[in-house]
Amino acid sequence: MPIDYKSELNPEQYEAVTTVEGPLLIIAGAGSGKTRVITYRMAYMLDRGVPQRSILALTFTNKAAREMSQRVRAITKRKLRDLTVSTFHSFGVKILRSEIGAMGYRDNFSIYDEVDRNQLIKDCARELGFRMEAFDAYKVGALFSEIRTGIRDWSRADDAYRGLYDDYRSSLRIYNAVDFDDLIVMPIEIFDLHPELLKLYRERYRYVMVDEFQDTSSMQYRLLRQLAERNVCAVGDDDQSIYSWRGANYENIRSFERDYPDVKEIKLERNYRSTTTILDAANAVIAHNANRKEKALWSPSGESGAPIELDSPEDEVAEADFIANTIKEIRAKDRTPYEEFGILIRTNGLTRWIEESLLAQNLPYRVSGGTSFFGRKEIKDITSYLRVIANPDDDINLIRILNTPRRGIGKTTLERLGAIAKAKACTLRSAMELVRTGAPLEVEGGADGGLAFGGLSEKTVGDIGTFIELMDRYREDLLGKKRITDKVRKLVDEIDYWNYLIDDNKQNDKVAKWKFHNVELYLQMLERWETDPDNLNPGLFEWLNRISLITRDDESDEDEGKINLMTIHAAKGLEFEVVFIAGCEDGIIPHAKSIAEGEGNMEEERRLFYVALTRARRRLYITSAQRRRKQNQMCEETPSPFLEEIPPELIERADRDASPQEGEDFFGKLKDMFPKPEESADEEGKRILKKKKPEGTDNAE
């Protein structure tokens, strides 16, 4: 049965879906059904005979890509195996898997995440003689990322790191590895160097769409410009551009208009998510930004809903208790599922007391926006040892642990082993075995012309032999055995991982203790798992398979039915029935550090607050504490200036039993921000909220 696009879409959505040829810019406000538009647009193209392999849809998260793929398949009732719906980085990997040979790499390259990148930078710095006590690998890694992606150029202040940057880049090549930035930059370099390859990709992907266009970086936009000559659709909202700190450039919307002068623009302003009260508050706040496309969200249902509730708790403990108690009350009264509650914070530092209150009230929750436990370097190190014990030919994990802790097998040795592996068409482990036996090996570029040991010194060959013996011994101890935790703990002791952490964190032994504590937690996790009476098949392979499932890029089913505690950045793209915005104080929202770093950052901080407001469907709570503990001192707080921008008639104060007088005084500060009731309908307020609603309503998403 053919799809009736007109009945499925509102007029603006229909126009966006049926405009297929030529450049198109869709300004999609929060909750306006942009995913619906993108999926129906793909379905419409397929109905018109566009081959599925000619369509490329790019977005920013694997979850969004999966959702788009599933929805377009459900709409069309087709399998669509040749349709490409992908994140930018996954698409970059797809290109590199096919074309990286043009850059001199082998096609079985590894992808280094931030933890791996920073460790390699530290190793390079140590070899170049940097003082490690004062070395900040995270800061240097951020510099290298900005250099690589063109966000900044080298300056005189950065001169000390130029040689380190070159050594880092050459080390990646030695390890046959790329970092996260390379997934975008290297395809661009390949297309620049090989226009014949670019031509092939352009001929294949004749229709390109980009979701969350305001979040694209300059490099991502450059890749888009290479691929898309004419039939390109950009979907985004400049009011939700909140990622400048990681390279996103909402000015790309203006660049798009300049680079495609015949672009057609369509605005989606009907919001199917939130009540009119919430939308009016969001519209009023974001109207204070000057650099934006003018728009105003409105609800086709016209439902005003409950007022926004503002609470002024005494401190962060009272704030956390208020949030936990309110969730319990709402759940008891309305049976709202736990997963429909969102607690939004500006920084991860605000989670501690909220977590304690949720735990005290026995409320299930999950934290989003931080580093996964299994993604921490120390955990990855120990897991890599276990993976190599289980599979000696796992080159990727072998490279990770070969010199961790340091055992005299550095980059030069690894480069020589890589050359042997390539010449003999074998794995690194097999190359190490060949070296240990002393077999004559012809190695290109060998210092001794290619004699026994592949040109490596006797000491290095001895170090390699010691490593192989260690792995073989623990392989015998661990494979096919039960109660493996004690043996893994013995391995951690034998490699002296504790002293490695101490040596690697000389500037801060607390970091070393914290990391080793994480290793102990990992071992406790393993012990609980293998001693669980319901676990009928404990063993090394089963544990590693379990780790793979935990660390995959999917949301765990165990997180269903839990309250969502997350940063506002992590909440973008999500929505909840009930939202709490915690810590709405000057210096937190807007964040003092962000404002200090750049004059234009106030507008981004306002956009961040706008994103927080528009996550709520029915009820919105905002907390602004009177005092907050900072660096072990209790400090007086001032309400966020953004609260002043919400029309006062949309806000009411949350009821508090036995509220202290100082709480009344604090709320008085908030009242002073706002105009008196008779002044609330001034001309500016009318201008912000006057948008006329068209008659009738359309189908919600």
XYZ file of C-alpha atoms in Angstrom:
701
model
C 0.000 0.000 0.000
C 1.536 3.345 -1.043
C 2.421 5.870 1.657
C 0.028 8.826 1.949
C 2.685 11.461 2.681
C 0.207 14.357 2.977
C -1.785 12.684 5.724
C 1.343 11.526 7.578
C 3.060 14.924 7.647
C 2.218 18.536 8.433
C 2.553 21.037 5.540
C 6.116 22.111 6.386
C 7.241 18.518 6.883
C 5.601 17.506 3.584
C 7.417 20.255 1.707
C 10.739 19.173 3.251
C 10.140 15.501 2.410
C 9.147 16.096 -1.216
C 11.953 18.571 -2.009
C 14.522 16.068 -3.271
C 16.509 17.776 -6.009
C 18.959 20.566 -5.211
C 20.323 21.899 -1.892
C 17.871 22.065 1.024
C 18.276 23.548 4.512
C 15.733 22.394 7.113
C 15.726 24.431 10.335
C 14.148 21.909 12.704
C 13.215 23.230 16.148
C 13.278 20.993 19.222
C 10.536 18.336 19.127
C 9.438 19.288 15.596
C 9.776 15.793 14.110
C 13.078 16.054 12.259
C 13.757 12.303 12.443
C 10.315 11.754 10.951
C 11.172 14.141 8.120
C 14.531 12.465 7.400
C 13.097 8.928 7.367
C 10.063 9.862 5.258
C 12.334 11.783 2.907
C 14.403 8.633 2.333
C 11.197 6.638 1.787
C 9.957 9.265 -0.696
C 13.213 9.087 -2.667
C 12.994 5.299 -2.799
C 9.364 5.529 -4.001
C 10.534 7.837 -6.793
C 13.035 5.240 -7.980
C 16.240 6.545 -6.401
C 18.497 3.480 -5.850
C 19.061 2.819 -2.142
C 22.842 2.624 -2.650
C 22.749 6.238 -3.917
C 21.445 7.578 -0.574
C 23.798 8.562 2.264
C 22.406 9.789 5.592
C 24.910 11.000 8.214
C 24.293 11.687 11.888
C 26.267 11.835 15.161
C 25.382 8.837 17.312
C 25.042 5.141 16.583
C 21.714 5.203 18.394
C 20.336 7.885 16.037
C 21.661 6.006 12.992
C 20.024 2.753 14.167
C 16.729 4.522 14.839
C 16.700 6.089 11.369
C 17.519 2.761 9.699
C 14.820 0.911 11.638
C 12.175 3.545 10.953
C 12.781 3.828 7.221
C 12.646 0.026 6.963
C 9.391 -0.012 8.933
C 7.891 2.712 6.723
C 8.901 1.113 3.416
C 8.599 -2.523 4.580
C 11.832 -3.243 2.697
C 15.146 -4.707 3.905
C 17.267 -1.916 2.337
C 20.625 -3.679 2.653
C 22.363 -1.119 0.425
C 21.074 1.997 2.208
C 23.839 3.837 4.085
C 22.733 5.434 7.359
C 25.791 6.092 9.482
C 27.629 8.356 11.884
C 30.303 10.585 10.361
C 33.025 8.560 12.069
C 31.613 5.177 11.040
C 31.410 6.420 7.470
C 35.039 7.542 7.768
C 35.961 4.010 8.905
C 34.055 2.601 5.900
C 36.153 4.746 3.544
C 39.416 3.883 5.307
C 38.714 0.133 5.299
C 38.616 0.342 1.502
C 41.088 3.118 0.718
C 43.645 3.439 3.544
C 46.213 1.614 1.416
C 46.493 4.859 -0.555
C 48.086 6.357 2.590
C 50.566 3.500 3.069
C 48.642 1.725 5.853
C 47.595 -1.926 6.081
C 43.845 -2.449 6.002
C 43.749 -4.148 9.444
C 44.494 -0.855 11.212
C 43.570 -0.204 14.853
C 41.524 2.768 16.030
C 42.907 4.480 19.138
C 40.401 6.074 21.495
C 41.266 9.013 23.748
C 42.771 6.783 26.447
C 45.018 4.999 23.933
C 45.965 8.295 22.282
C 47.010 9.926 25.538
C 49.041 6.901 26.560
C 50.920 6.913 23.248
C 51.580 10.638 23.652
C 53.017 9.975 27.131
C 55.221 7.180 25.785
C 56.529 9.425 22.988
C 57.137 12.272 25.441
C 59.068 9.990 27.771
C 61.309 8.797 24.909
C 61.947 12.398 23.834
C 63.051 13.374 27.352
C 60.078 15.438 28.563
C 59.789 15.962 32.323
C 56.920 13.597 33.075
C 56.213 15.069 36.523
C 54.753 18.166 34.891
C 53.468 16.567 31.674
C 49.708 16.734 31.007
C 48.913 14.191 28.274
C 45.231 15.182 28.191
C 46.061 18.834 27.522
C 48.673 17.936 24.891
C 46.224 15.485 23.297
C 43.624 18.242 23.029
C 46.232 20.493 21.367
C 47.142 17.758 18.867
C 43.454 17.206 18.098
C 42.924 20.906 17.402
C 46.006 20.990 15.170
C 44.936 17.854 13.294
C 41.391 19.071 12.701
C 42.391 22.609 11.732
C 40.736 24.319 14.699
C 44.025 26.088 15.410
C 47.446 26.530 13.839
C 50.822 26.131 15.503
C 51.819 29.149 17.553
C 55.079 30.124 19.189
C 53.649 29.052 22.545
C 53.217 25.512 21.185
C 56.735 25.163 19.709
C 57.859 22.780 22.459
C 55.332 20.209 21.257
C 55.966 20.239 17.489
C 58.580 17.484 17.626
C 56.358 15.452 19.951
C 53.450 15.836 17.512
C 55.590 14.525 14.639
C 56.773 11.585 16.766
C 53.185 10.810 17.796
C 52.035 10.814 14.167
C 54.915 8.575 13.057
C 54.262 6.226 15.997
C 50.651 5.803 14.903
C 51.922 4.756 11.487
C 54.391 2.280 13.058
C 51.544 0.755 15.069
C 49.313 0.749 11.960
C 46.843 2.793 13.989
C 44.691 5.875 13.530
C 43.089 8.081 16.152
C 39.534 9.392 16.268
C 40.376 12.610 14.393
C 41.910 10.592 11.557
C 38.538 9.003 10.829
C 37.421 12.330 9.353
C 40.716 13.922 8.308
C 42.236 10.945 6.466
C 39.283 10.442 4.069
C 39.583 14.151 3.196
C 43.318 13.704 2.571
C 42.682 10.618 0.443
C 40.109 12.463 -1.680
C 42.453 15.467 -2.052
C 45.330 13.232 -3.171
C 43.249 10.873 -5.301
C 40.460 12.725 -7.157
C 39.653 9.536 -9.059
C 38.538 7.947 -5.760
C 36.438 11.003 -4.871
C 34.741 10.733 -8.256
C 33.741 7.139 -7.506
C 32.183 8.119 -4.154
C 30.374 11.086 -5.684
C 28.942 8.864 -8.404
C 27.699 6.409 -5.809
C 26.245 8.791 -3.206
C 24.173 11.169 -5.316
C 21.778 12.116 -2.477
C 23.342 13.165 0.828
C 21.569 14.125 4.070
C 23.090 15.356 7.324
C 21.239 15.285 10.637
C 22.147 17.649 13.532
C 23.925 19.872 11.018
C 24.642 22.553 13.646
C 26.955 20.011 15.367
C 29.220 19.479 12.366
C 32.855 20.526 12.658
C 34.753 22.390 9.971
C 36.374 19.112 8.864
C 33.051 17.259 8.732
C 31.607 20.072 6.639
C 34.644 19.891 4.357
C 34.058 16.140 3.854
C 30.403 16.877 3.089
C 31.412 19.505 0.518
C 33.724 16.989 -1.154
C 30.983 14.373 -1.453
C 27.868 16.436 -2.173
C 27.876 18.432 -5.395
C 24.204 19.417 -5.532
C 21.591 17.078 -4.016
C 22.347 17.731 -0.362
C 19.986 18.229 2.590
C 21.148 19.715 5.904
C 18.829 19.349 8.921
C 19.648 21.293 12.071
C 18.801 23.959 14.605
C 21.226 26.771 15.393
C 19.475 27.220 18.775
C 20.736 23.760 19.797
C 24.399 24.254 18.865
C 26.177 23.361 22.136
C 29.355 21.559 21.102
C 31.848 24.278 20.151
C 34.269 22.834 22.738
C 34.657 19.714 20.583
C 34.924 21.522 17.275
C 31.263 21.973 16.272
C 30.703 25.140 14.292
C 27.124 26.367 13.923
C 28.457 28.920 11.424
C 28.435 25.959 9.010
C 24.764 26.828 8.451
C 25.850 30.174 6.990
C 28.654 28.477 5.050
C 26.064 26.083 3.610
C 23.943 29.006 2.422
C 27.006 30.630 0.868
C 28.378 27.475 -0.776
C 24.989 26.436 -2.175
C 23.518 29.803 -3.282
C 20.303 28.282 -4.684
C 19.494 26.608 -1.344
C 15.850 26.302 -0.292
C 15.091 26.873 3.414
C 12.184 25.333 5.356
C 11.450 25.930 9.049
C 9.817 23.338 11.303
C 8.364 25.154 14.339
C 5.463 22.931 15.424
C 6.590 21.197 18.599
C 4.906 17.863 19.361
C 6.787 17.310 22.619
C 6.226 20.005 25.232
C 3.421 22.005 26.789
C 2.843 25.634 25.786
C 4.204 26.806 29.157
C 7.532 25.065 28.595
C 7.738 26.278 24.978
C 6.928 29.880 25.916
C 9.706 29.795 28.538
C 12.200 28.347 26.040
C 11.233 30.852 23.331
C 11.596 33.767 25.743
C 15.068 32.645 26.877
C 16.542 31.929 23.432
C 15.164 35.221 22.030
C 17.966 36.967 23.954
C 20.556 35.459 21.581
C 21.450 37.760 18.688
C 23.227 35.290 16.366
C 20.338 33.024 15.398
C 17.666 32.398 12.836
C 14.423 33.821 14.167
C 11.864 31.184 15.023
C 9.410 30.312 17.800
C 8.192 26.879 18.780
C 4.477 26.348 19.302
C 2.301 23.407 20.274
C -0.486 22.253 17.921
C -2.360 20.871 20.938
C -2.408 24.263 22.664
C -2.133 22.529 26.066
C -0.690 24.996 28.570
C 0.217 22.376 31.189
C 1.577 22.894 34.685
C 3.719 25.929 35.520
C 7.481 25.535 35.817
C 8.340 24.866 39.469
C 11.345 26.670 40.948
C 12.868 25.580 44.246
C 15.559 27.289 46.332
C 17.002 24.567 48.601
C 19.312 25.482 51.436
C 22.301 23.636 49.960
C 23.249 20.777 47.620
C 22.121 18.143 50.148
C 18.656 19.685 50.428
C 18.581 20.051 46.641
C 19.295 16.345 46.177
C 16.681 15.377 48.777
C 14.101 17.610 47.085
C 14.711 15.933 43.721
C 14.575 12.389 45.134
C 11.458 13.092 47.228
C 9.655 14.780 44.336
C 10.347 11.803 42.073
C 8.915 9.452 44.712
C 5.801 11.635 45.086
C 5.160 11.884 41.336
C 5.712 8.172 40.859
C 3.344 7.318 43.722
C 0.682 9.678 42.399
C 0.928 9.252 38.616
C 2.774 5.913 38.243
C 5.261 7.642 35.955
C 7.933 5.083 34.891
C 11.415 5.717 36.278
C 12.909 6.085 32.788
C 10.620 9.081 32.186
C 12.505 11.164 34.782
C 15.525 13.174 33.655
C 17.846 14.973 36.104
C 20.036 17.371 34.117
C 23.252 18.933 35.397
C 25.786 21.299 33.842
C 28.873 19.387 35.055
C 29.598 15.887 36.358
C 30.775 17.414 39.636
C 27.138 17.900 40.678
C 26.256 14.190 40.667
C 27.621 13.142 44.074
C 24.869 14.330 46.418
C 22.097 13.547 43.940
C 23.381 9.976 43.648
C 23.513 9.637 47.432
C 19.895 10.796 47.801
C 18.675 8.484 45.058
C 20.496 5.577 46.708
C 19.127 6.508 50.130
C 15.588 6.512 48.736
C 16.253 3.198 46.950
C 15.539 4.791 43.565
C 17.145 3.082 40.525
C 19.214 5.399 38.331
C 21.963 5.511 35.721
C 24.583 8.179 35.038
C 25.314 9.246 31.447
C 27.952 11.536 30.003
C 31.058 10.167 31.774
C 33.743 7.620 30.904
C 32.619 4.005 30.987
C 34.312 1.917 33.687
C 35.455 -0.570 31.053
C 36.810 2.281 28.921
C 39.349 3.376 31.552
C 42.967 2.729 30.595
C 43.828 0.564 33.582
C 40.823 -1.691 32.957
C 41.600 -1.929 29.247
C 45.193 -2.880 30.076
C 44.219 -5.846 32.257
C 41.495 -6.935 29.819
C 44.024 -6.805 26.978
C 46.326 -9.163 28.894
C 43.440 -11.595 29.231
C 42.525 -11.258 25.549
C 46.109 -12.064 24.475
C 46.229 -15.038 26.854
C 42.975 -16.267 25.294
C 44.084 -15.485 21.723
C 47.856 -15.081 21.259
C 47.330 -13.882 17.668
C 45.292 -10.835 18.719
C 47.714 -8.216 17.344
C 45.704 -5.198 18.513
C 45.694 -6.183 22.178
C 49.240 -7.555 21.955
C 50.500 -4.151 20.815
C 48.713 -2.567 23.768
C 50.417 -4.687 26.431
C 53.770 -5.533 24.868
C 55.479 -2.667 26.690
C 52.898 -2.084 29.444
C 54.464 -2.092 31.963
C 57.679 -1.134 30.208
C 59.883 -4.152 29.562
C 62.387 -2.947 26.930
C 60.201 -3.686 23.907
C 59.768 -0.195 22.476
C 58.699 1.318 19.162
C 61.872 0.379 17.283
C 61.464 -3.264 18.270
C 57.779 -3.184 17.386
C 58.568 -1.661 13.995
C 61.100 -4.457 13.335
C 58.613 -7.132 14.443
C 55.976 -5.558 12.197
C 58.352 -5.782 9.247
C 58.991 -9.478 9.964
C 55.250 -10.151 10.282
C 54.619 -8.426 6.963
C 57.463 -10.264 5.197
C 56.372 -13.657 6.551
C 52.631 -12.907 6.265
C 52.157 -13.885 9.899
C 50.926 -12.350 13.151
C 53.119 -10.361 15.517
C 53.119 -13.240 18.004
C 54.453 -15.585 15.289
C 57.109 -13.011 14.397
C 58.148 -12.905 18.061
C 58.459 -16.709 18.097
C 60.658 -16.580 14.968
C 62.918 -13.991 16.594
C 63.188 -16.024 19.794
C 64.325 -19.134 17.908
C 67.163 -17.186 16.268
C 66.087 -18.130 12.739
C 67.848 -16.113 9.965
C 65.431 -13.367 8.931
C 65.815 -11.018 6.009
C 64.360 -7.744 7.233
C 64.279 -4.707 4.990
C 66.251 -1.912 6.607
C 67.756 -4.157 9.296
C 70.788 -2.591 10.961
C 72.837 -5.776 10.511
C 71.729 -6.536 6.959
C 69.126 -9.067 8.104
C 70.882 -11.636 10.298
C 69.539 -13.835 13.078
C 67.012 -12.289 15.495
C 65.825 -9.916 12.718
C 68.518 -7.416 13.634
C 67.434 -7.142 17.276
C 69.858 -7.164 20.200
C 70.254 -10.221 22.427
C 68.779 -8.271 25.341
C 65.681 -7.374 23.338
C 65.313 -10.988 22.171
C 65.596 -12.038 25.809
C 62.873 -9.557 26.806
C 60.640 -10.923 24.049
C 61.272 -14.478 25.254
C 60.407 -13.532 28.840
C 57.125 -11.988 27.677
C 56.185 -15.071 25.627
C 56.937 -17.354 28.589
C 54.750 -15.180 30.847
C 51.820 -15.379 28.429
C 52.243 -19.137 27.881
C 52.372 -19.834 31.613
C 49.167 -17.908 32.343
C 47.451 -19.384 29.299
C 48.011 -22.812 30.835
C 46.759 -21.557 34.226
C 43.628 -19.814 32.937
C 42.225 -21.722 29.961
C 39.584 -24.283 30.796
C 39.916 -23.580 34.502
C 37.441 -22.356 37.110
C 38.112 -19.844 39.906
C 40.363 -17.725 37.713
C 40.205 -14.523 39.807
C 43.122 -15.477 42.043
C 45.281 -16.218 39.004
C 44.386 -12.888 37.369
C 45.240 -11.102 40.612
C 48.572 -12.960 40.643
C 49.194 -11.776 37.054
C 48.557 -8.152 38.085
C 51.123 -8.584 40.880
C 53.665 -10.358 38.678
C 53.719 -7.651 36.016
C 54.035 -5.135 38.893
C 51.174 -3.040 37.615
C 51.067 -1.012 40.841
C 54.601 0.333 40.388
C 53.852 0.984 36.724
C 50.960 3.227 37.809
C 53.161 4.982 40.362
C 55.841 5.600 37.725
C 53.250 6.752 35.195
C 51.643 9.232 37.612
C 54.629 10.673 39.450
C 52.990 14.064 39.617
C 50.006 12.692 41.563
C 50.151 9.427 43.520
C 46.422 9.800 44.313
C 45.712 9.133 40.647
C 47.787 5.935 40.822
C 45.882 4.796 43.935
C 42.548 5.574 42.291
C 43.488 3.626 39.146
C 44.708 0.617 41.138
C 41.497 0.709 43.154
C 39.625 0.427 39.850
C 41.675 -2.673 38.996
C 40.658 -4.171 42.328
C 36.990 -3.367 41.589
C 37.416 -5.125 38.245
C 38.778 -8.228 40.006
C 35.898 -8.142 42.490
C 33.481 -7.945 39.562
C 35.132 -11.005 37.997
C 34.988 -12.882 41.298
C 31.281 -12.128 41.828
C 30.533 -13.268 38.294
C 32.438 -16.557 38.460
C 31.119 -17.481 41.928
C 27.498 -16.686 41.043
C 25.622 -20.009 41.508
C 23.450 -19.156 38.493
C 26.539 -18.877 36.293
C 26.829 -22.411 34.962
C 29.775 -21.769 32.656
C 32.421 -19.514 34.233
C 35.736 -19.270 32.445
C 38.099 -16.898 30.659
C 36.431 -17.002 27.234
C 32.991 -16.501 28.748
C 34.215 -13.538 30.821
C 35.797 -11.860 27.778
C 32.634 -12.396 25.747
C 30.668 -10.787 28.551
C 33.030 -7.782 28.559
C 32.545 -7.396 24.809
C 28.780 -7.243 25.305
C 29.069 -4.729 28.153
C 31.343 -2.403 26.190
C 29.511 -2.503 22.872
C 28.019 0.766 21.652
C 24.483 -0.122 22.674
C 22.425 0.927 25.633
C 22.295 -1.889 28.124
C 18.898 -3.447 28.753
C 19.781 -3.223 32.435
C 19.461 0.561 32.155
C 15.771 0.344 31.270
C 13.501 1.374 34.109
C 16.040 3.732 35.664
C 16.050 7.462 36.386
C 18.368 9.335 34.011
C 21.025 11.469 35.721
C 23.072 13.175 33.031
C 24.805 16.296 31.813
C 22.755 18.619 29.636
C 25.149 17.858 26.780
C 24.410 14.130 27.113
C 20.644 14.818 27.202
C 20.541 16.474 23.793
C 18.245 14.533 21.474
C 16.391 12.931 24.400
C 13.093 13.785 26.061
C 11.446 12.932 29.374
C 8.006 13.297 30.889
C 9.501 15.033 33.953
C 12.756 17.018 33.955
C 14.785 18.503 36.818
C 17.437 21.113 36.006
C 19.730 21.140 39.042
C 22.311 23.757 40.060
C 20.709 26.656 38.191
C 23.030 29.231 39.715
C 25.296 31.905 38.314
C 28.714 30.363 37.713
C 27.195 26.928 36.997
C 24.505 27.858 34.442
C 26.069 29.801 32.762
C 29.384 28.160 33.618
C 31.981 30.643 34.866
C 34.887 28.921 33.092
C 33.090 28.894 29.770
C 32.232 32.585 30.002
C 35.829 33.438 30.923
C 37.167 31.573 27.883
C 35.298 33.568 25.267
C 32.960 36.506 24.822
C 30.604 34.575 22.538
C 30.226 31.721 24.995
C 27.329 33.373 26.848
C 25.135 32.660 23.820
C 26.214 29.009 23.785
C 25.516 28.729 27.525
C 22.039 30.142 26.857
C 21.561 27.602 24.062
C 22.548 24.901 26.549
C 19.878 26.107 28.996
C 17.378 26.186 26.096
C 18.230 22.554 25.296
C 17.646 21.635 28.960
C 14.240 23.357 29.009
C 13.066 21.652 25.816
C 13.847 18.117 27.067
C 10.675 18.246 29.221
C 7.314 17.073 27.915
C 4.897 17.785 30.767
C 6.615 18.920 33.972
C 9.734 20.956 34.581
C 11.494 21.618 37.899
C 14.427 23.993 38.349
C 16.544 24.087 41.518
C 18.824 26.958 42.519
C 20.620 26.373 45.833
C 21.218 29.169 48.330
C 24.662 27.831 49.222
C 26.934 25.242 47.682
C 30.142 23.599 48.850
C 33.100 24.515 46.640
C 36.594 23.261 47.463
C 35.464 22.315 50.970
C 34.029 25.793 51.632
C 30.359 26.703 51.823
C 29.736 29.589 49.412
C 26.710 31.840 48.984
C 25.072 31.383 45.569
C 23.199 33.725 43.218
C 20.393 32.494 40.953
C 21.239 32.064 37.280
C 20.646 35.204 35.184
C 18.804 32.991 32.698
C 15.958 32.612 35.209
C 15.302 36.310 34.779
C 14.586 35.690 31.099
C 11.661 33.348 31.801
C 8.354 35.274 31.992
C 7.374 35.242 35.698
C 3.790 34.180 35.035
C 5.147 30.821 33.817
C 6.884 30.046 37.145
C 5.665 29.083 40.567
C 7.684 28.176 43.610
C 7.736 24.530 44.673
C 6.039 23.967 48.041
C 8.420 23.398 50.930
C 7.434 22.257 54.385
C 8.842 24.517 57.114
C 10.854 26.634 54.674
C 13.530 28.643 56.474
C 13.332 32.417 56.431
C 16.594 32.601 54.539
C 14.903 30.538 51.844
C 12.232 33.223 51.602
C 14.974 35.839 51.348
C 16.643 33.847 48.578
C 13.400 33.561 46.651
C 13.070 37.293 47.104
C 16.226 37.652 45.020
C 14.470 35.760 42.255
C 11.377 37.941 42.534
C 13.505 41.057 42.248
C 14.779 39.829 38.915
C 11.340 39.862 37.363
C 9.048 42.774 36.434
C 5.939 43.328 38.569
C 2.801 41.499 37.376
C 1.286 44.625 35.812
C 4.514 45.140 33.870
C 4.832 41.547 32.622
C 2.953 42.103 29.372
C 5.210 44.835 28.015
C 5.906 45.209 24.334
C 9.042 43.042 24.406
C 7.173 40.200 26.089
C 4.406 40.478 23.497
C 6.969 40.354 20.709
C 8.564 37.204 22.114
C 5.326 35.315 22.656
C 2.987 36.770 20.020
C 3.533 34.097 17.319
C 0.138 33.311 15.842
C -0.832 29.661 15.826
C -2.343 28.421 12.533
C -5.806 26.951 12.837
C -6.154 23.234 13.321
C -3.566 20.672 14.299
C -1.511 18.119 12.423
C -0.483 14.571 13.065
C 2.085 14.368 15.818
C 5.125 12.195 15.395
